Amino acid sequence: MIETTIYIEAMCCENEARLVKSSVQGLNGIKGCDANLVSRSLKVSYDPSLISLKDLIKAIDKTGMKASLKKEEKGDRPAVWWRQPRLLALIACGFFIFSGFIIELILGLPHGEARLFYGIAIIVGGYYPAKMGLTALKTLTPNIRTLMVVGAIGALILGLWGEAALLVLIYSLGDVLEAYATDRVRGAVRALMGIAPKDAAVRRNGEIVILSVDDIGIGDTVIIKPGERIPLDGEVISGNSSVDQAPITGESMPVTKAAGDEVFAGSINQRGSLEVRVSKPFQDTTLGRIIHYVEEAESRKSGYQRFGETFGIYYTPIMFVLAIVVMILPAIIFGNFSEWFYRGLVVLVVSCSCGIALSIPVSVVAAIANAARHGVLIKGGVYLEIAGKVKAIAFDKTGSLTVGRPVVTDVIPFGGATEESVLSLASSVESLSEHVLSDAIIKRAKERGLSIQDADEFEAFPGVGARALVNGKTYCVGNKSLCADPGVTTIDAEDKIKRLEEEGKTLIFLTILDKPLMNRDSQRMMKIPLNPPFSKGEIGFLPSSKREMLFPPLEKGGKGGFETGFSGELLGIIAIRDEIRPEAEGALKRLKEMGVTGLVMLTGDNEHVARVMAEKAGISEYVARLLPEDKVKAISGLKRGHGIVAMVGDGVNDAPAMIESDLGIAMGAAGTDVAIETGDIVLMSDDLSKIPYVLNLSRRAVNNIRQNVIISLIIIGFLVPVALTGWIGLVPGILINEVGGLLVIINGLRLLR
């Protein structure tokens, strides 16, 4: 089984997407297919022994839309108007209709001459839509173009050549306008694609050569001059500059970059020259993945999108049947076939429009493209819809509510140790850790010129700490639970611990494990409040499962428990403080004003630190001393108490809680891989003020979709009855229908602003 993506020109509405799918689904060897309007693509799973790619492309070409295996180039723009066949056909159609009117109404020439011009107008203007309309009829997926064909033929049968020509003109105009509307939305994605340059200066073999971005490999050195855009993600190896990352992260201020810093494709080098070692091909860059997710967002459909698709599947055939009944049944009963045939024809042409099918995806993708321009990645319409319904938000503390760049404020040694030895040993253990607090300890050790020794047998325990051998001795670095379980006493340090915790600082304990301890069998479990409102965090101890991983027994025997274990000695306490993000208080206040009733901070820190940091952020509810799995339980409790819950986190430790929540919002850290993969919504610039923006955008988008659906249904609800009663003619009816469709499309495009 092979999966491939086929790109389709001129696929601009849901009816056309359904036509393409139906033309492929029935082929022998096809296992599945899915059309995407935004990327104008069709993903197909097929058996190559039963069908070839050539056969697939041929089947799509028969619909009147051209298929290709090659995607349009980055930054391509729509063809100018004089190179667009449909637009030229529309202009020619209008010219011949106008000429026919002049001949018939002004010059008073015989009808034959006028009909000649009307006939040419019908052929020229109706060629492209008729080709797809007839294909749709063959595949039993009638759409608006099928209606045009049937309507025009019916008008010609009745001798209404002028009306038939106008019908073709109006439908063709609607086609062009709908294609324009869809392309405006697609243009937002194309703008993202266009911000990365197509080529760059590369240093190879001592020479500087200009290469296409596609030909630049990982490890190549790219030279970026002031004012140029950075072509690919990479690491600065030489130079200093200010870089405008607004196209990627939405940040308003440039960011200083020097050797060792990461830069992103599409950002703008403002001042100095930079040499950058390429780390990823374009499709794997932060920008490339943003483009991919925005294009694929249409496939993760909201309830409104599913409604629009379902409505179109059943509504169009029903209207066909109704029109046929109106044409035949009354004529049999009352006679006057021409009158009832005309009335049924009017019902047919006024009943269907791409408006309701197109306006919903236009609104969704316009909103998602808007968010992408503001440094927010929304992975699908379903997440856009959920965001507006959020009633409670849980925030991880470190890296989400706080800046995520903690600093060491105090180093307190015990038992004959010195500040220098505590920092040196702790940084040696933490040198193999990826935790943000580890970086703070290592940074302080380097600032003081201390040596960082090699560590062996390193083991990390999320939410608890880490253990390693340094110079043959076992050291543990982590929270207070590490002291309680191996029997390390902290009695002499309680006053200092209390003072530091009241100052809102996170405490890291350094212990050495060296003495056997008999019969360590008592185990107390951490108590986690599950249901809101949360009580103050409770002091707890390491669960037995974590204790056994961290402190394995030397020997096992008896009926259970530890026959022998470790005891240890406290060597020092390192106090670390991370500041609340400056925008946090304002963002939380705005969320409360928007009706988000539950704002909760989740943290692995102790009660005192949690309370102080929550007060600084303006959050009244918090839960302390949580392991990653305990955050999942806390999210479950929030969902029971509030309904729709979002979880804001920044990495691997928060992933389980983000998955458990209804909406995972990841702090992007300027597009880290973990955040982009984990979150349903990613804040590329780590700006909490974007959360109220997303919720507001979601509500705007949902209101916009509701308006579009209501407008479309009102127009249909008006036109069909008046057509049945004969109070409206063919041309006025289709004009009202197309104007209504245009209104909802324009309304959807407002979300691009």
PDB file of N, CA and C in Angstrom, residues 67 93 222 285 386 430 458 582 602 639:
ATOM      1  N   ALA A  67      -4.415  17.807 -12.518  1.00  0.00           N
ATOM      2  CA  ALA A  67      -3.714  17.181 -11.398  1.00  0.00           C
ATOM      3  C   ALA A  67      -2.221  17.116 -11.674  1.00  0.00           C
ATOM      4  N   CYS A  93     -17.918  36.020 -22.241  1.00  0.00           N
ATOM      5  CA  CYS A  93     -19.345  35.718 -22.091  1.00  0.00           C
ATOM      6  C   CYS A  93     -20.145  37.002 -21.893  1.00  0.00           C
ATOM      7  N   VAL A 222      25.784  29.085   6.103  1.00  0.00           N
ATOM      8  CA  VAL A 222      25.083  30.102   5.323  1.00  0.00           C
ATOM      9  C   VAL A 222      25.486  31.483   5.836  1.00  0.00           C
ATOM     10  N   THR A 285      12.012  22.820   9.188  1.00  0.00           N
ATOM     11  CA  THR A 285      12.226  24.046   9.949  1.00  0.00           C
ATOM     12  C   THR A 285      10.950  24.445  10.673  1.00  0.00           C
ATOM     13  N   ILE A 386     -13.029  24.771  19.884  1.00  0.00           N
ATOM     14  CA  ILE A 386     -12.970  24.461  21.317  1.00  0.00           C
ATOM     15  C   ILE A 386     -12.469  25.649  22.114  1.00  0.00           C
ATOM     16  N   GLU A 430      23.769  17.597  37.493  1.00  0.00           N
ATOM     17  CA  GLU A 430      22.769  18.197  36.599  1.00  0.00           C
ATOM     18  C   GLU A 430      23.297  18.438  35.192  1.00  0.00           C
ATOM     19  N   PHE A 458      23.964   8.180  35.380  1.00  0.00           N
ATOM     20  CA  PHE A 458      22.964   9.238  35.606  1.00  0.00           C
ATOM     21  C   PHE A 458      21.548   8.703  35.387  1.00  0.00           C
ATOM     22  N   PRO A 582       6.031  39.146  32.711  1.00  0.00           N
ATOM     23  CA  PRO A 582       5.469  40.493  32.903  1.00  0.00           C
ATOM     24  C   PRO A 582       4.049  40.652  32.378  1.00  0.00           C
ATOM     25  N   LEU A 602      -0.573  24.803  38.460  1.00  0.00           N
ATOM     26  CA  LEU A 602      -0.110  23.475  38.851  1.00  0.00           C
ATOM     27  C   LEU A 602       1.416  23.502  38.917  1.00  0.00           C
ATOM     28  N   LYS A 639     -11.984  19.301  34.898  1.00  0.00           N
ATOM     29  CA  LYS A 639     -13.003  19.020  33.877  1.00  0.00           C
ATOM     30  C   LYS A 639     -14.339  18.682  34.520  1.00  0.00           C
TER      31      LYS A 639
END
